[in-house]
Short mmCIF file of C-alpha atoms in Angstrom, two decimals:
data_model
loop_
_atom_site.label_atom_id
_atom_site.label_comp_id
_atom_site.label_asym_id
_atom_site.label_seq_id
_atom_site.Cartn_x
_atom_site.Cartn_y
_atom_site.Cartn_z
CA MET A 50 8.44 10.68 -4.64
CA CYS A 51 10.15 13.17 -2.38
CA GLY A 52 13.49 13.90 -0.77
CA ILE A 53 13.88 14.52 2.96
CA VAL A 54 16.73 15.60 5.23
CA GLY A 55 17.23 16.39 8.91
CA ILE A 56 20.31 17.72 10.70
CA VAL A 57 21.26 18.20 14.34
CA GLY A 58 24.38 20.37 14.33
CA SER A 59 26.64 22.30 16.65
CA GLY A 60 26.04 25.47 14.63
CA PRO A 61 23.43 26.87 12.23
CA VAL A 62 22.04 24.19 9.90
CA ASN A 63 20.18 26.40 7.40
CA GLN A 64 22.88 26.45 4.71
CA GLU A 65 23.61 22.75 5.06
CA ILE A 66 19.96 21.76 4.74
CA TYR A 67 19.78 23.99 1.66
CA ASP A 68 22.82 22.23 0.19
CA ALA A 69 21.38 18.80 0.98
CA LEU A 70 18.09 19.69 -0.69
CA THR A 71 19.89 20.74 -3.86
CA VAL A 72 21.60 17.34 -3.88
CA LEU A 73 18.19 15.66 -3.47
CA GLN A 74 16.48 17.92 -6.04
CA HIS A 75 16.08 14.98 -8.44
CA ARG A 76 13.58 13.48 -5.98
CA GLY A 77 11.23 16.45 -6.14
CA GLN A 78 11.00 19.52 -8.35
CA ASP A 79 7.50 20.75 -7.54
CA ALA A 80 8.02 22.36 -4.13
CA ALA A 81 10.65 22.78 -1.43
CA GLY A 82 10.60 23.61 2.26
CA MET A 83 12.76 23.93 5.36
CA VAL A 84 12.05 24.42 9.03
CA THR A 85 14.64 25.13 11.73
CA SER A 86 14.45 25.51 15.50
CA ASP A 87 16.45 27.56 17.94
CA GLY A 88 15.02 25.53 20.83
CA HIS A 89 12.08 27.87 21.43
CA ARG A 90 10.55 28.76 18.07
CA LEU A 91 10.20 27.26 14.64
CA HIS A 92 11.34 29.15 11.54
CA LEU A 93 9.66 27.95 8.34
CA ARG A 94 9.95 28.64 4.63
CA LYS A 95 8.24 26.56 1.93
CA ALA A 96 6.80 27.29 -1.50
CA ILE A 97 6.29 25.89 -4.99
CA GLY A 98 9.46 25.82 -7.05
CA LEU A 99 13.01 24.53 -7.17
CA VAL A 100 15.27 24.84 -4.14
CA HIS A 101 17.22 27.81 -5.51
CA ASP A 102 13.96 29.62 -6.33
CA VAL A 103 12.22 28.96 -3.00
CA PHE A 104 15.15 30.02 -0.79
CA GLN A 105 16.63 33.46 -1.33
CA GLN A 106 19.32 34.78 0.99
CA ARG A 107 16.75 36.70 3.06
CA HIS A 108 14.90 33.44 3.72
CA ILE A 109 18.06 31.57 4.68
CA ASP A 110 19.02 34.34 7.11
CA ARG A 111 15.70 33.93 8.94
CA LEU A 112 16.02 30.15 9.27
CA VAL A 113 18.05 30.21 12.46
CA GLY A 114 18.81 27.30 14.75
CA ASN A 115 21.03 24.25 15.14
CA VAL A 116 18.27 21.73 14.34
CA GLY A 117 16.18 21.50 11.21
CA ILE A 118 14.53 19.39 8.53
CA GLY A 119 13.94 19.92 4.81
CA HIS A 120 11.85 18.52 1.98
CA VAL A 121 11.63 18.51 -1.81
CA ARG A 122 8.42 17.29 -3.37
CA TYR A 123 6.83 15.74 -6.38
CA PRO A 124 3.07 15.77 -5.87
CA THR A 125 1.73 12.22 -5.56
CA ALA A 126 -1.64 13.42 -6.81
CA GLY A 127 -0.11 15.52 -9.56
CA THR A 128 -1.24 18.88 -8.19
CA SER A 129 1.00 21.82 -7.40
CA SER A 130 -0.18 23.46 -4.19
CA SER A 131 1.77 25.50 -1.66
CA ALA A 132 -0.66 24.28 1.02
CA GLU A 133 0.69 20.76 0.56
CA ALA A 134 4.35 21.74 0.45
CA GLN A 135 6.35 20.33 3.35
CA PRO A 136 7.48 20.25 6.13
CA MET A 137 4.06 20.35 7.81
CA TYR A 138 3.44 21.56 11.36
CA VAL A 139 1.13 21.00 14.32
CA ASN A 140 1.46 22.94 17.55
CA SER A 141 0.28 20.15 19.88
CA PRO A 142 2.06 18.57 21.60
CA TYR A 143 5.24 20.62 22.03
CA GLY A 144 5.27 21.77 18.40
CA VAL A 145 6.00 19.04 15.86
CA THR A 146 6.92 19.33 12.20
CA LEU A 147 7.37 16.50 9.71
CA ALA A 148 8.74 15.74 6.23
CA HIS A 149 7.55 12.56 4.50
CA ASN A 150 8.48 10.47 1.47
CA GLY A 151 6.00 7.80 0.44
CA ASN A 152 2.25 7.28 0.48
CA LEU A 153 -0.16 5.95 3.11
CA THR A 154 -2.54 3.43 1.61
CA ASN A 155 -5.03 3.83 4.47
CA ALA A 156 -4.93 7.65 4.58
CA GLU A 157 -8.69 8.08 4.10
CA SER A 158 -9.68 5.87 7.03
CA LEU A 159 -6.92 7.39 9.17
CA GLN A 160 -8.17 10.89 8.44
CA ALA A 161 -11.66 9.88 9.58
CA ASP A 162 -10.22 8.32 12.76
CA LEU A 163 -8.17 11.42 13.50
CA PHE A 164 -11.29 13.57 13.44
CA ARG A 165 -13.66 11.17 15.17
CA GLU A 166 -11.40 9.65 17.83
CA ASP A 167 -8.30 11.84 18.14
CA LEU A 168 -10.21 15.14 17.71
CA ARG A 169 -7.68 16.38 15.17
CA HIS A 170 -8.49 18.33 12.02
CA VAL A 171 -6.61 17.69 8.76
CA ASN A 172 -6.59 20.77 6.56
CA THR A 173 -5.30 19.37 3.24
CA SER A 174 -5.71 16.25 1.12
CA SER A 175 -2.08 15.29 1.84
CA ASP A 176 -1.43 11.93 3.49
CA SER A 177 1.71 13.53 4.95
CA GLU A 178 -0.47 15.74 7.14
CA VAL A 179 -2.31 12.60 8.22
CA LEU A 180 0.98 10.94 9.14
CA LEU A 181 2.06 14.03 11.08
CA ASN A 182 -1.14 14.09 13.10
CA VAL A 183 -0.98 10.37 13.87
CA PHE A 184 2.58 10.78 15.16
CA ALA A 185 1.63 13.90 17.16
CA HIS A 186 -1.36 12.14 18.73
CA GLU A 187 0.72 9.10 19.69
CA LEU A 188 3.36 11.39 21.18
CA GLN A 189 0.70 13.27 23.14
CA ALA A 190 -0.61 9.95 24.47
CA THR A 191 2.68 9.44 26.36
CA HIS A 192 1.66 12.40 28.62
CA ALA A 193 5.33 13.33 28.96
CA HIS A 194 6.05 16.90 30.04
CA ALA A 195 9.56 16.66 28.55
CA PRO A 196 9.60 13.74 26.07
CA THR A 197 12.54 11.36 26.11
CA ALA A 198 13.81 9.01 23.42
CA GLU A 199 11.66 6.32 25.03
CA ASP A 200 8.54 8.46 24.56
CA VAL A 201 9.44 9.14 20.94
CA PHE A 202 9.92 5.42 20.27
CA LYS A 203 6.51 4.70 21.80
CA ALA A 204 4.96 7.27 19.47
CA VAL A 205 6.64 5.72 16.42
CA ALA A 206 5.41 2.29 17.52
CA GLY A 207 1.90 3.77 17.54
CA VAL A 208 2.43 5.07 14.00
CA HIS A 209 3.39 1.58 12.85
CA ARG A 210 0.29 0.07 14.44
CA ARG A 211 -2.02 2.53 12.69
CA CYS A 212 -0.41 3.40 9.36
CA ARG A 213 -0.16 1.28 6.23
CA GLY A 214 1.80 1.89 3.07
CA ALA A 215 5.20 3.42 2.45
CA TYR A 216 6.71 6.09 4.67
CA ALA A 217 10.20 7.31 5.29
CA ALA A 218 9.80 10.35 7.53
CA ILE A 219 11.75 12.81 9.64
CA ALA A 220 9.97 14.64 12.45
CA MET A 221 11.33 17.50 14.56
CA ILE A 222 10.07 18.23 18.08
CA ILE A 223 10.87 21.73 19.33
CA GLY A 224 13.54 21.67 22.02
CA VAL A 225 13.75 17.86 21.93
CA GLY A 226 15.37 16.71 18.67
CA ILE A 227 14.59 14.89 15.45
CA VAL A 228 13.51 11.33 14.71
CA GLY A 229 13.74 9.49 11.40
CA PHE A 230 11.63 6.38 10.87
CA ARG A 231 10.88 3.94 8.07
CA ASP A 232 7.85 1.73 7.45
CA PRO A 233 8.04 -1.97 8.45
CA PHE A 234 8.88 -3.01 4.88
CA GLY A 235 11.50 -0.31 4.26
CA ILE A 236 9.88 0.52 0.92
CA ARG A 237 11.26 4.05 0.65
CA PRO A 238 14.95 4.69 1.48
CA LEU A 239 16.38 6.48 4.53
CA VAL A 240 19.99 6.67 5.78
CA TYR A 241 21.85 8.42 8.59
CA GLY A 242 25.41 9.48 9.29
CA ARG A 243 27.65 11.61 11.46
CA ARG A 244 30.67 13.90 11.38
CA ARG A 245 32.76 15.64 14.02
CA GLY A 246 31.57 19.12 14.90
CA ARG A 247 32.76 21.83 17.26
CA ARG A 248 31.09 20.11 20.22
CA GLY A 249 31.08 16.38 19.56
CA TYR A 250 29.29 14.66 16.70
CA GLU A 251 26.75 16.21 14.36
CA TYR A 252 24.13 13.94 12.79
CA MET A 253 22.20 13.86 9.54
CA ILE A 254 19.28 11.76 8.26
CA ALA A 255 18.46 11.80 4.53
CA SER A 256 16.71 9.97 1.71
CA GLU A 257 19.96 9.03 -0.03
CA SER A 258 23.58 8.54 0.97
CA VAL A 259 24.74 11.05 -1.65
CA ALA A 260 23.42 13.87 0.56
CA LEU A 261 25.64 12.64 3.41
CA ASP A 262 28.64 12.38 1.08
CA MET A 263 28.28 15.90 -0.28
CA LEU A 264 28.20 17.44 3.20
CA GLY A 265 31.06 15.39 4.63
CA PHE A 266 29.01 13.06 6.82
CA GLU A 267 30.17 9.50 7.31
CA MET A 268 27.35 7.06 6.70
CA ILE A 269 26.45 4.96 9.73
CA ALA A 270 23.68 2.78 8.28
CA ASP A 271 20.37 2.60 6.50
CA VAL A 272 17.41 3.08 8.82
CA ALA A 273 16.12 -0.46 9.13
CA PRO A 274 12.51 -1.40 8.36
CA GLY A 275 10.34 -0.35 11.31
CA GLU A 276 13.30 1.36 12.98
CA ALA A 277 13.37 4.83 14.51
CA VAL A 278 16.59 6.84 14.86
CA PHE A 279 16.32 9.60 17.47
CA ILE A 280 18.87 12.41 17.77
CA GLY A 281 18.49 14.75 20.75
CA VAL A 282 19.29 18.45 20.52
CA GLY A 283 22.47 17.74 22.48
CA GLY A 284 23.67 15.31 19.84
CA GLN A 285 22.81 11.99 21.50
CA LEU A 286 21.79 9.25 19.05
CA GLN A 287 19.58 6.30 19.93
CA ALA A 288 17.94 3.77 17.61
CA ARG A 289 15.28 1.11 18.09
CA VAL A 290 13.09 -1.11 15.93
CA CYS A 291 9.57 -0.05 16.90
CA ALA A 292 7.45 -2.32 14.68
CA GLU A 293 6.50 -5.86 15.64
CA ASP A 294 6.80 -7.52 12.22
CA THR A 295 9.43 -6.25 9.80
CA ALA A 296 10.91 -7.39 6.50
CA LEU A 297 13.15 -5.49 4.11
CA VAL A 298 11.25 -5.21 0.81
CA PRO A 299 12.59 -2.02 -0.81
CA CYS A 300 11.18 -0.43 -3.96
CA ILE A 301 13.03 -1.71 -7.03
CA PHE A 302 12.16 1.49 -8.93
CA GLU A 303 14.70 3.38 -6.82
CA HIS A 304 17.37 1.47 -8.75
CA VAL A 305 15.62 1.81 -12.10
CA TYR A 306 15.06 5.55 -12.06
CA LEU A 307 14.47 7.43 -8.82
CA ALA A 308 17.81 7.42 -7.00
CA ARG A 309 21.04 9.08 -8.06
CA PRO A 310 23.61 6.60 -9.39
CA ASP A 311 26.17 7.70 -6.77
CA SER A 312 23.89 6.65 -3.90
CA ILE A 313 24.08 3.47 -1.86
CA ILE A 314 20.64 2.19 -0.82
CA ASP A 315 20.29 -0.75 1.56
CA GLU A 316 23.98 -1.49 0.93
CA VAL A 317 23.40 -1.70 -2.83
CA SER A 318 25.25 0.63 -5.21
CA VAL A 319 22.66 2.16 -7.52
CA TYR A 320 25.36 2.65 -10.14
CA LYS A 321 26.44 -0.99 -10.12
CA SER A 322 22.86 -2.25 -10.19
CA ARG A 323 22.26 -0.19 -13.35
CA LEU A 324 25.44 -1.56 -14.93
CA ARG A 325 24.16 -5.08 -14.30
CA MET A 326 20.77 -4.13 -15.78
CA GLY A 327 22.55 -3.31 -19.03
CA GLU A 328 24.42 -6.61 -19.07
CA TYR A 329 21.30 -8.69 -18.46
CA LEU A 330 19.30 -6.67 -20.99
CA ALA A 331 21.99 -7.33 -23.60
CA ASP A 332 21.75 -11.05 -22.88
CA GLU A 333 17.99 -10.89 -23.44
CA ILE A 334 18.47 -9.11 -26.78
CA LEU A 335 21.06 -11.67 -27.91
CA ALA A 336 18.75 -14.54 -26.91
CA ARG A 337 15.82 -13.11 -28.86
CA PHE A 338 17.63 -11.45 -31.76
CA PRO A 339 21.02 -13.13 -32.29
CA ASP A 340 21.26 -11.44 -35.70
CA HIS A 341 20.04 -8.09 -34.39
CA GLY A 342 21.71 -5.90 -37.01
CA ILE A 343 22.20 -3.01 -34.56
CA ASP A 344 24.72 -0.40 -35.73
CA VAL A 345 24.68 1.88 -32.71
CA VAL A 346 23.32 2.01 -29.13
CA ILE A 347 21.97 5.41 -28.06
CA PRO A 348 20.66 6.10 -24.53
CA VAL A 349 17.70 8.33 -23.76
CA PRO A 350 19.25 10.80 -21.29
CA ASP A 351 19.94 10.70 -18.44
CA THR A 352 19.23 7.69 -16.22
CA SER A 353 19.65 5.06 -18.94
CA ARG A 354 23.26 6.01 -19.74
CA THR A 355 24.67 3.77 -17.01
CA CYS A 356 22.68 0.82 -18.35
CA ALA A 357 23.32 1.49 -22.06
CA LEU A 358 27.12 1.52 -21.83
CA PRO A 359 27.65 -2.12 -20.68
CA LEU A 360 24.77 -3.17 -22.97
CA ALA A 361 26.62 -1.80 -26.01
CA HIS A 362 29.85 -3.41 -24.84
CA ARG A 363 28.15 -6.81 -24.45
CA LEU A 364 26.57 -6.52 -27.91
CA ASN A 365 29.94 -5.41 -29.36
CA VAL A 366 28.19 -2.37 -30.86
CA LYS A 367 29.20 1.31 -30.83
CA TYR A 368 27.83 3.48 -28.01
CA ARG A 369 26.97 7.04 -29.00
CA GLU A 370 25.19 10.07 -27.57
CA GLY A 371 22.43 10.94 -30.03
CA PHE A 372 20.18 13.14 -27.92
CA VAL A 373 20.89 16.47 -26.25
CA LYS A 374 18.66 17.11 -23.27
CA ASN A 375 17.30 20.45 -22.10
CA ARG A 376 17.73 20.11 -18.35
CA TYR A 377 15.22 22.85 -17.60
CA ILE A 378 12.16 20.84 -18.66
CA GLY A 379 10.54 18.75 -15.93
CA ARG A 380 9.39 15.14 -16.04
CA THR A 381 6.77 14.57 -18.72
CA PHE A 382 4.87 11.58 -17.36
CA ILE A 383 3.34 13.62 -14.51
CA MET A 384 2.12 16.41 -16.78
CA PRO A 385 -1.68 16.56 -17.26
CA GLY A 386 -2.79 16.04 -20.84
CA GLN A 387 -1.22 14.27 -23.79
CA ASN A 388 -0.86 17.44 -25.89
CA LEU A 389 1.21 19.10 -23.18
CA ARG A 390 3.41 16.01 -22.88
CA ARG A 391 4.03 15.81 -26.62
CA LYS A 392 4.99 19.48 -26.77
CA SER A 393 7.26 19.06 -23.74
CA VAL A 394 9.10 16.07 -25.24
CA ARG A 395 10.01 18.12 -28.32
CA GLN A 396 11.30 20.89 -26.07
CA LYS A 397 13.19 18.43 -23.88
CA PHE A 398 15.26 16.59 -26.50
CA ASN A 399 17.08 17.41 -29.71
CA THR A 400 18.87 14.95 -31.98
CA ILE A 401 22.43 14.82 -33.27
CA GLU A 402 21.53 13.71 -36.79
CA LEU A 403 24.90 12.27 -37.79
CA GLU A 404 24.49 9.55 -35.13
CA PHE A 405 21.18 8.40 -36.66
CA ARG A 406 21.49 8.89 -40.41
CA ASP A 407 21.29 5.58 -42.36
CA LYS A 408 21.81 3.46 -39.21
CA ASN A 409 19.91 0.73 -37.37
CA VAL A 410 19.61 2.32 -33.95
CA LEU A 411 18.90 0.71 -30.57
CA LEU A 412 17.45 3.26 -28.15
CA VAL A 413 17.77 2.41 -24.46
CA ASP A 414 15.58 3.93 -21.77
CA ASP A 415 15.17 3.17 -18.08
CA SER A 416 11.42 2.53 -18.38
CA ILE A 417 8.34 3.13 -20.51
CA VAL A 418 5.36 4.58 -18.64
CA ARG A 419 2.68 6.17 -20.82
CA GLY A 420 4.59 5.62 -24.03
CA THR A 421 4.11 9.26 -25.04
CA THR A 422 7.75 10.22 -24.56
CA THR A 423 9.03 6.96 -26.03
CA GLY A 424 6.89 7.26 -29.17
CA GLN A 425 8.00 10.83 -29.71
CA ILE A 426 11.66 9.95 -29.25
CA ILE A 427 11.40 7.08 -31.72
CA GLN A 428 9.77 9.44 -34.22
CA MET A 429 12.58 11.96 -33.71
CA ALA A 430 15.12 9.21 -34.41
CA ARG A 431 13.35 8.35 -37.67
CA GLU A 432 13.20 12.01 -38.67
CA ALA A 433 16.94 12.22 -38.00
CA GLY A 434 17.46 9.58 -40.69
CA ALA A 435 17.56 6.24 -38.87
CA ARG A 436 16.84 3.25 -41.12
CA ARG A 437 15.37 1.13 -38.32
CA VAL A 438 14.69 2.00 -34.68
CA PHE A 439 14.71 -0.66 -31.98
CA MET A 440 13.75 -0.01 -28.34
CA ALA A 441 15.07 -1.59 -25.14
CA SER A 442 13.74 -0.88 -21.65
CA ALA A 443 15.99 -1.43 -18.62
CA SER A 444 12.88 -2.35 -16.62
CA PRO A 445 9.97 -4.72 -17.34
CA ALA A 446 6.65 -3.49 -18.70
CA ILE A 447 4.85 -1.17 -16.25
CA ARG A 448 1.30 -2.52 -16.12
CA PHE A 449 0.13 -1.47 -12.66
CA PRO A 450 -0.04 1.86 -10.79
CA ASN A 451 2.34 2.69 -7.98
CA VAL A 452 0.69 3.18 -4.58
CA TYR A 453 3.82 3.84 -2.55
CA GLY A 454 4.70 7.42 -3.41
CA ILE A 455 5.50 7.61 -7.13
CA ASP A 456 3.13 9.72 -9.19
CA MET A 457 2.53 7.25 -11.98
CA PRO A 458 -0.70 7.64 -13.97
CA ALA A 459 -3.95 5.72 -13.74
CA ALA A 460 -3.66 2.10 -14.84
CA GLU A 461 -5.57 2.60 -18.08
CA GLU A 462 -3.14 5.39 -19.05
CA LEU A 463 -0.12 3.07 -18.83
CA VAL A 464 0.80 2.01 -22.34
CA ALA A 465 1.48 -1.62 -21.29
CA PHE A 466 -1.74 -1.99 -19.29
CA GLY A 467 -3.69 -4.90 -20.80
CA ARG A 468 -1.32 -5.10 -23.79
CA SER A 469 1.37 -7.50 -24.95
CA ASP A 470 4.94 -6.38 -25.59
CA THR A 471 4.29 -6.67 -29.34
CA GLN A 472 1.26 -4.40 -29.09
CA VAL A 473 3.23 -1.82 -27.12
CA GLY A 474 5.99 -1.96 -29.75
CA ARG A 475 3.45 -1.15 -32.46
CA ILE A 476 2.00 1.76 -30.47
CA ILE A 477 5.38 3.40 -29.94
CA ASN A 478 6.32 2.59 -33.58
CA ALA A 479 9.46 0.58 -32.79
CA ASP A 480 10.74 -2.05 -35.22
CA TRP A 481 11.00 -4.27 -32.17
CA LEU A 482 10.83 -3.77 -28.41
CA VAL A 483 12.63 -5.68 -25.67
CA TYR A 484 11.84 -5.32 -21.98
CA GLN A 485 14.10 -6.41 -19.12
CA ARG A 486 12.91 -9.62 -17.51
CA ILE A 487 11.70 -9.03 -13.95
CA GLU A 488 13.97 -11.81 -12.67
CA ASP A 489 16.99 -10.07 -14.17
CA LEU A 490 15.97 -6.68 -12.78
CA VAL A 491 15.71 -8.11 -9.27
CA ARG A 492 19.02 -9.94 -9.73
CA SER A 493 20.68 -6.69 -10.82
CA ALA A 494 19.91 -5.07 -7.47
CA ARG A 495 20.06 -8.13 -5.23
CA GLU A 496 23.60 -9.01 -6.26
CA GLY A 497 24.66 -5.94 -4.28
CA ASN A 498 23.07 -7.26 -1.07
CA ARG A 499 21.99 -10.89 -1.04
CA SER A 500 20.35 -10.49 2.37
CA ILE A 501 17.45 -8.72 0.60
CA ALA A 502 15.03 -11.57 0.02
CA ARG A 503 12.72 -9.64 -2.29
CA PHE A 504 11.90 -6.20 -3.70
CA ASP A 505 8.62 -4.40 -4.18
CA CYS A 506 8.00 -4.84 -7.92
CA SER A 507 4.30 -3.99 -7.80
CA VAL A 508 4.33 -1.70 -10.86
CA PHE A 509 5.50 -4.69 -12.88
CA ASP A 510 3.71 -7.66 -11.30
CA GLY A 511 0.77 -6.11 -9.42
CA ARG A 512 1.81 -7.68 -6.09
CA TYR A 513 1.57 -4.99 -3.41
CA VAL A 514 3.78 -5.85 -0.49
CA THR A 515 1.63 -4.24 2.23
CA GLY A 516 -1.25 -6.61 1.42
CA ASP A 517 -3.97 -3.98 1.77
CA VAL A 518 -4.34 -2.90 -1.87
CA ASP A 519 -7.42 -4.38 -3.54
CA ALA A 520 -9.40 -3.74 -6.73
CA ALA A 521 -11.60 -1.14 -5.03
CA TYR A 522 -8.55 0.81 -3.84
CA LEU A 523 -6.98 0.73 -7.31
CA LYS A 524 -10.26 1.89 -8.85
CA ARG A 525 -10.38 4.92 -6.54
CA LEU A 526 -6.72 5.61 -7.23
CA SER A 527 -7.25 5.38 -10.97
CA LYS A 528 -10.05 7.95 -10.80
CA HIS A 529 -7.96 10.26 -8.64
CA ARG A 530 -4.86 10.09 -10.89
CA SER A 531 -6.48 10.26 -14.30
CA ASP A 532 -5.67 13.10 -16.69
CA ALA A 533 -9.27 14.29 -16.42
CA MET A 534 -9.06 14.60 -12.63
CA LYS A 535 -5.67 16.34 -12.79
CA GLN A 536 -7.10 18.90 -15.19
CA ARG A 537 -10.12 19.41 -12.91
CA ARG A 538 -7.80 20.02 -9.96
CA GLU A 539 -5.78 22.59 -11.89
CA ALA A 540 -9.00 24.34 -12.96
CA ALA A 541 -10.31 24.24 -9.39
CA MET A 542 -7.15 25.87 -8.06
CA GLU A 543 -7.43 28.65 -10.63
CA SER A 544 -11.04 29.27 -9.59
CA GLY A 545 -10.19 29.29 -5.88
CA GLN A 546 -11.83 25.94 -5.06
CA THR A 547 -9.83 23.87 -2.60
CA VAL A 548 -8.42 20.47 -3.46
CA ILE A 549 -10.30 18.97 -0.49
CA GLU A 550 -13.63 20.26 -1.85
CA LEU A 551 -12.87 18.69 -5.22
CA HIS A 552 -11.76 15.44 -3.60
CA ASN A 553 -14.99 15.25 -1.62
CA GLN A 554 -17.02 15.84 -4.78
CA ALA A 555 -15.19 12.98 -6.49
#
């Protein structure tokens, strides 16, 4: 997953893009980048690291211009590489740069087409560079000397015809403006808003509404599935649906884990959806274990807190904070190698023993992916003196890989893959385990916007909304995302071998 932002302002946008990226830092902690334009030249800074590490004051000072886009990244393939940090740039036509959140499921065939038919070379293994080149080629095909909004919409329509998968993207064209567009299913989120500037309205496009809020922008709307929102350098906004067949099928995992609770996505409050998850999960526990014997409900920080509070209230059980989290340790499920993950979990959490000693404890987490973190946390609870440790997951069992931009592991590395809930409970050493029912998870989000007919729940049910994901694709993905391949990529980078060379060998 990634976070993206674009601003057309009446003054310099460097500081505001920086601020927006810090707000979106939860969506990507591997790399950060920003590119601005003064109407004639691009000014770019990107590198591996957190936003405050990548951008020092000397970098901000050089990022001049009233138009710009920014990006924070988690690597979909699990590899840290400055070459794949975004935004990415091509000089033809006009000079185009792009920031992308999502994953193209037909990236390999598109890359071959770009070389064979469009005569364009892709220099990394990133599908974002593929998306950039497809957009640039379609824009070039308009043959416009000075592209208009109409030309940009034609180019986006060409992207929709050729690209499959999930993509929320913001592209900047030097001297022309920025355009934000979303795939025909609206899988990944994208919103836009405005505020009054010194010379009319200023506009902002971002992954989540919280970025608009923090910078004082009034939200206009979510970018609709298949829609493109174009903002010219003079501040003129135009929007058009550029895809022929569209349907809003957003990713349910945004509500489970990815998005900040203070965001509104597709008119649904993430915070309220997580509250409802807790209520429905409590109902499931009461139905299965009416005499549950739980003394205390303890969330696994941080995302599950919102869910755990109404759950405890519904169970009429005390809610307590039993874990202290070190906020300077990154996500563990994307780390290569089980030993590294186990060590990281111990560094990430510490227990408050008095909340566990001689109690029957219900731990609540947003999801269980590999089971490594969950098993370690349960063991820590037992070491802190808990009599019994129960586990509740705010989401259903994750049994399938994500293909739409979340760096989940290979299918066989998912703890629930091919296993029953009882078997998973034994593996993580819980006295019992309760998962959220998928119907209740969907209901938790859909109650905020009943016009959403369905959500992408592919990690839970294996139904991929784009319809182009088959067994062969999943097999290739599994090989690419396995721990063994991640370790080979890291070793290759240390030896100077490129990721593309390694990918070709695989």
